[in-house]
Amino acid sequence: MKYLDEITTDDRRSLSPLVTAYIGDAYFHLYVRTRLLQKTKKIDKLHALSAEIVSATFQADAYKKIEKYLTDEEKDIFRRGRNAKSHAPRVATVQEYHASTGFEALLGELFLTKNFARLEEICELVLIEEGIF
């Protein structure tokens, strides 16, 4: 991914955790939608399953289940994302929304640092720990 080569370490460090979460959210959406193709090819089921999995409530719960597998550095990235000032939507509690933002920030950081193996490992852990696969 050539465009990732253009993002320097200084550029990445200057990003708000909310921007990093934005990237992580996009990655997680695509990962989940692609992975769910192994379960069903019916669009209505794909949409319902993916909407549930990418929700703030689901991600907050999933983070609790995978936290034990994370490094201290990954937990720090999560905390920075969780503590970033943002406004929660009505569909989740404030705590769930902040936790899901932290989770997405972690995924975004792994994507931007091109740590694709760890990124996929964490996403797969989520699906396994939540009983999706």
XYZ file of N, CA and C in Angstrom:
399
model
N 0.837 -1.168 0.000
C 0.000 0.000 0.000
C 0.888 1.239 0.000
N 1.146 1.682 -1.169
C 2.102 2.764 -1.361
C 1.765 4.015 -0.555
N 0.496 4.395 -0.521
C 0.131 5.627 0.189
C 0.481 5.551 1.670
N 0.514 4.359 2.254
C 0.914 4.226 3.657
C 2.386 4.562 3.837
N 3.197 4.309 2.815
C 4.617 4.633 2.889
C 4.853 6.131 3.009
N 3.875 6.919 2.591
C 4.012 8.365 2.640
C 3.677 8.944 4.015
N 3.097 8.144 4.897
C 2.773 8.604 6.253
C 3.974 8.320 7.137
N 4.611 9.369 7.577
C 5.806 9.214 8.412
C 5.414 8.935 9.858
N 6.380 8.521 10.645
C 6.146 8.294 12.071
C 5.691 9.578 12.738
N 6.296 10.709 12.372
C 5.889 11.997 12.940
C 4.453 12.338 12.546
N 4.097 12.060 11.279
C 2.713 12.289 10.837
C 1.751 11.472 11.688
N 2.073 10.212 11.873
C 1.207 9.306 12.621
C 1.067 9.750 14.074
N 2.162 10.167 14.675
C 2.133 10.594 16.077
C 1.334 11.882 16.269
N 1.223 12.668 15.212
C 0.492 13.925 15.327
C -1.019 13.742 15.134
N -1.426 12.547 14.739
C -2.849 12.299 14.521
C -3.589 12.194 15.852
N -4.775 12.755 15.878
C -5.653 12.587 17.028
C -6.035 11.117 17.133
N -6.212 10.596 18.345
C -6.695 9.214 18.485
C -8.036 9.007 17.784
N -8.824 10.072 17.647
C -10.104 9.945 16.951
C -9.896 9.725 15.450
N -8.853 10.301 14.893
C -8.533 10.076 13.484
C -8.048 8.645 13.296
N -7.214 8.194 14.207
C -6.740 6.813 14.153
C -7.917 5.847 14.293
N -8.870 6.176 15.164
C -10.070 5.347 15.329
C -10.902 5.339 14.053
N -10.940 6.448 13.364
C -11.668 6.543 12.098
C -11.125 5.520 11.095
N -9.806 5.417 11.023
C -9.164 4.444 10.131
C -9.452 3.024 10.630
N -9.346 2.818 11.942
C -9.609 1.495 12.508
C -11.035 1.046 12.280
N -11.967 1.963 12.378
C -13.375 1.656 12.132
C -13.571 1.192 10.689
N -12.969 1.898 9.758
C -13.092 1.530 8.338
C -12.495 0.149 8.095
N -11.323 -0.101 8.677
C -10.692 -1.412 8.505
C -11.578 -2.510 9.090
N -12.087 -2.299 10.303
C -12.883 -3.333 10.962
C -14.160 -3.622 10.180
N -14.788 -2.589 9.644
C -15.978 -2.792 8.805
C -15.658 -3.713 7.633
N -14.590 -3.419 6.924
C -14.230 -4.217 5.758
C -13.824 -5.635 6.162
N -13.054 -5.750 7.242
C -12.632 -7.078 7.708
C -13.848 -7.930 8.050
N -14.765 -7.392 8.816
C -15.950 -8.131 9.243
C -16.793 -8.520 8.039
N -17.047 -7.592 7.157
C -17.889 -7.891 5.991
C -17.263 -8.976 5.122
N -15.968 -8.903 4.939
C -15.289 -9.914 4.130
C -15.296 -11.271 4.827
N -15.017 -11.260 6.106
C -14.960 -12.519 6.879
C -16.325 -13.184 6.953
N -17.387 -12.411 7.034
C -18.736 -12.970 7.136
C -19.172 -13.702 5.873
N -18.495 -13.463 4.774
C -18.821 -14.185 3.544
C -18.635 -15.690 3.720
N -17.848 -16.095 4.717
C -17.679 -17.519 4.995
C -18.887 -18.099 5.716
N -19.718 -17.246 6.280
C -20.912 -17.702 6.979
C -22.144 -17.714 6.088
N -22.295 -16.706 5.264
C -23.491 -16.584 4.425
C -23.197 -15.699 3.228
N -23.989 -15.877 2.196
C -23.886 -15.016 1.016
C -25.168 -14.205 0.852
N -26.083 -14.322 1.797
C -27.357 -13.612 1.722
C -27.182 -12.205 2.279
N -27.504 -11.221 1.464
C -27.222 -9.826 1.802
C -27.925 -9.373 3.076
N -29.154 -9.808 3.300
C -29.858 -9.372 4.504
C -29.178 -9.904 5.765
N -28.703 -11.145 5.713
C -27.995 -11.710 6.864
C -26.617 -11.070 7.034
N -25.935 -10.818 5.912
C -24.637 -10.147 5.983
C -24.773 -8.785 6.641
N -25.768 -8.044 6.224
C -25.970 -6.709 6.775
C -26.297 -6.771 8.268
N -27.198 -7.651 8.654
C -27.592 -7.754 10.064
C -26.418 -8.164 10.944
N -25.655 -9.163 10.512
C -24.501 -9.616 11.295
C -23.425 -8.540 11.387
N -23.114 -7.920 10.261
C -22.052 -6.909 10.291
C -22.465 -5.701 11.118
N -23.721 -5.295 11.030
C -24.194 -4.155 11.828
C -24.071 -4.449 13.317
N -24.352 -5.671 13.705
C -24.224 -6.052 15.126
C -22.762 -6.025 15.566
N -21.877 -6.582 14.743
C -20.467 -6.721 15.115
C -19.740 -5.384 15.148
N -20.060 -4.485 14.258
C -19.340 -3.212 14.235
C -19.978 -2.171 15.163
N -20.945 -2.579 15.962
C -21.588 -1.652 16.892
C -20.675 -1.346 18.079
N -20.887 -0.203 18.679
C -20.098 0.201 19.848
C -20.267 -0.785 20.996
N -21.479 -1.256 21.205
C -21.746 -2.200 22.293
C -20.956 -3.488 22.096
N -20.984 -4.036 20.891
C -20.268 -5.272 20.580
C -18.765 -5.070 20.763
N -18.236 -3.978 20.211
C -16.793 -3.733 20.272
C -16.311 -3.520 21.701
N -17.097 -2.847 22.519
C -16.712 -2.636 23.921
C -16.629 -3.975 24.647
N -17.611 -4.832 24.428
C -17.607 -6.159 25.036
C -16.445 -6.995 24.509
N -16.212 -6.922 23.221
C -15.125 -7.690 22.606
C -13.774 -7.264 23.165
N -13.590 -5.963 23.359
C -12.305 -5.494 23.895
C -12.026 -6.124 25.262
N -13.034 -6.177 26.111
C -12.852 -6.785 27.440
C -12.364 -8.229 27.319
N -12.879 -8.937 26.334
C -12.524 -10.345 26.163
C -11.136 -10.552 25.576
N -10.645 -9.604 24.797
C -9.322 -9.793 24.175
C -8.208 -9.033 24.897
N -8.565 -8.215 25.859
C -7.560 -7.388 26.540
C -6.390 -8.217 27.065
N -6.661 -9.395 27.555
C -5.612 -10.254 28.120
C -4.573 -10.679 27.081
N -4.912 -10.592 25.804
C -3.994 -10.981 24.739
C -3.146 -9.816 24.231
N -3.412 -8.613 24.718
C -2.752 -7.420 24.189
C -1.470 -7.093 24.942
N -0.554 -6.451 24.238
C 0.684 -5.981 24.859
C 0.377 -4.698 25.639
N 1.307 -4.302 26.484
C 1.141 -3.047 27.225
C 1.038 -1.859 26.266
N 1.813 -1.884 25.198
C 1.761 -0.797 24.209
C 0.381 -0.742 23.549
N -0.178 -1.887 23.217
C -1.510 -1.921 22.603
C -2.576 -1.423 23.571
N -2.428 -1.754 24.844
C -3.372 -1.273 25.859
C -3.265 0.251 26.007
N -2.052 0.780 25.881
C -1.869 2.238 25.942
C -2.551 2.930 24.764
N -2.439 2.344 23.583
C -3.111 2.911 22.408
C -4.615 2.905 22.641
N -5.142 1.794 23.166
C -6.566 1.713 23.488
C -6.966 2.821 24.456
N -6.179 3.009 25.521
C -6.508 4.023 26.534
C -6.537 5.425 25.942
N -5.572 5.735 25.075
C -5.571 7.061 24.443
C -6.829 7.259 23.601
N -7.223 6.233 22.877
C -8.446 6.331 22.074
C -9.687 6.422 22.949
N -9.728 5.630 23.988
C -10.883 5.632 24.897
C -11.037 6.979 25.581
N -9.920 7.610 25.925
C -9.954 8.859 26.673
C -10.068 10.100 25.791
N -10.058 9.920 24.476
C -10.186 11.068 23.571
C -11.567 11.691 23.732
N -11.599 12.987 23.704
C -12.870 13.697 23.894
C -13.745 13.534 22.654
N -14.910 12.942 22.866
C -15.864 12.738 21.773
C -17.264 12.641 22.358
N -18.242 12.612 21.506
C -19.632 12.532 21.950
C -20.229 11.204 21.537
N -20.837 10.536 22.501
C -21.418 9.218 22.246
C -22.757 9.339 21.526
N -23.010 8.422 20.604
C -24.323 8.401 19.962
C -25.371 7.834 20.924
N -26.609 7.896 20.542
C -27.691 7.430 21.414
C -27.810 5.911 21.481
N -27.176 5.207 20.584
C -27.356 3.754 20.514
C -26.449 2.973 21.463
N -25.575 3.659 22.193
C -24.661 2.998 23.121
C -24.468 3.892 24.336
N -24.020 3.274 25.422
C -23.698 4.083 26.594
C -22.409 4.857 26.313
N -22.159 5.860 27.119
C -20.930 6.642 26.969
C -19.715 5.733 27.139
N -19.766 4.850 28.118
C -18.647 3.937 28.371
C -18.415 3.004 27.183
N -19.499 2.471 26.628
C -19.366 1.580 25.470
C -18.783 2.322 24.277
N -19.280 3.519 24.052
C -18.798 4.302 22.918
C -17.310 4.614 23.058
N -16.888 5.032 24.244
C -15.470 5.349 24.457
C -14.600 4.098 24.322
N -15.085 2.966 24.847
C -14.323 1.717 24.721
C -14.212 1.301 23.257
N -15.285 1.452 22.503
C -15.224 1.074 21.087
C -14.290 2.012 20.319
N -14.258 3.279 20.708
C -13.319 4.217 20.086
C -11.883 3.798 20.382
N -11.618 3.360 21.605
C -10.289 2.868 21.957
C -9.906 1.649 21.134
N -10.851 0.731 20.984
C -10.621 -0.473 20.183
C -10.311 -0.095 18.734
N -11.100 0.804 18.179
C -10.880 1.237 16.796
C -9.556 1.982 16.652
N -9.172 2.758 17.660
C -7.883 3.455 17.621
C -6.738 2.451 17.567
N -6.869 1.367 18.322
C -5.847 0.311 18.286
C -5.740 -0.274 16.882
N -6.871 -0.602 16.284
C -6.855 -1.154 14.930
C -6.273 -0.154 13.937
N -6.645 1.103 14.076
C -6.122 2.133 13.180
C -4.617 2.287 13.298
N -4.122 2.255 14.506
C -2.671 2.362 14.725
C -1.939 1.185 14.082
N -2.465 -0.011 14.258
C -1.839 -1.186 13.647
C -1.868 -1.093 12.126
N -2.960 -0.582 11.577
C -3.051 -0.415 10.128
C -2.031 0.614 9.642
N -1.970 1.751 10.297
C -1.077 2.820 9.852
C 0.399 2.457 10.006
N 0.711 1.573 10.940
C 2.097 1.115 11.103
C 2.375 -0.128 10.265
N 1.386 -0.526 9.479
C 1.492 -1.675 8.572
C 1.765 -2.983 9.309
N 1.253 -3.078 10.507
C 1.385 -4.320 11.277
C 0.167 -5.194 10.973
N 0.084 -5.616 9.724
C -1.098 -6.304 9.226
C -1.314 -7.673 9.867
N -0.231 -8.366 10.191
C -0.381 -9.688 10.810
C -1.046 -9.551 12.181
N -0.593 -8.595 12.975
C -1.178 -8.396 14.305
C -2.606 -7.856 14.193
N -2.838 -7.003 13.239
C -4.163 -6.452 12.998
C -5.170 -7.571 12.719
N -4.816 -8.466 11.834
C -5.708 -9.581 11.523
C -5.858 -10.517 12.714
N -4.768 -10.726 13.444
C -4.824 -11.589 14.628
C -5.825 -11.045 15.659
N -5.786 -9.757 15.901
C -6.701 -9.153 16.875
C -8.146 -9.220 16.375
N -8.359 -8.913 15.113
C -9.723 -8.988 14.570
C -10.257 -10.419 14.637
N -9.410 -11.376 14.353
C -9.837 -12.777 14.407
C -10.131 -13.188 15.853
N -9.310 -12.721 16.787
C -9.560 -12.995 18.214
C -10.936 -12.499 18.637
N -11.293 -11.328 18.162
C -12.609 -10.762 18.481
C -13.712 -11.699 18.014
N -13.619 -12.146 16.785
C -14.661 -13.018 16.239
C -14.709 -14.366 16.941
N -13.558 -14.871 17.330
C -13.504 -16.152 18.047
C -14.031 -15.983 19.480
N -13.535 -14.979 20.190
C -13.948 -14.763 21.579
C -15.430 -14.450 21.691
N -15.994 -13.829 20.671
C -17.416 -13.494 20.683
C -18.275 -14.625 20.112
N -17.637 -15.727 19.719
C -18.383 -16.882 19.234
C -18.934 -16.752 17.829
N -18.394 -15.828 17.047
C -18.860 -15.653 15.678
C -18.281 -16.764 14.792
N -17.014 -17.111 15.049
C -16.340 -18.193 14.319
C -15.692 -19.138 15.298
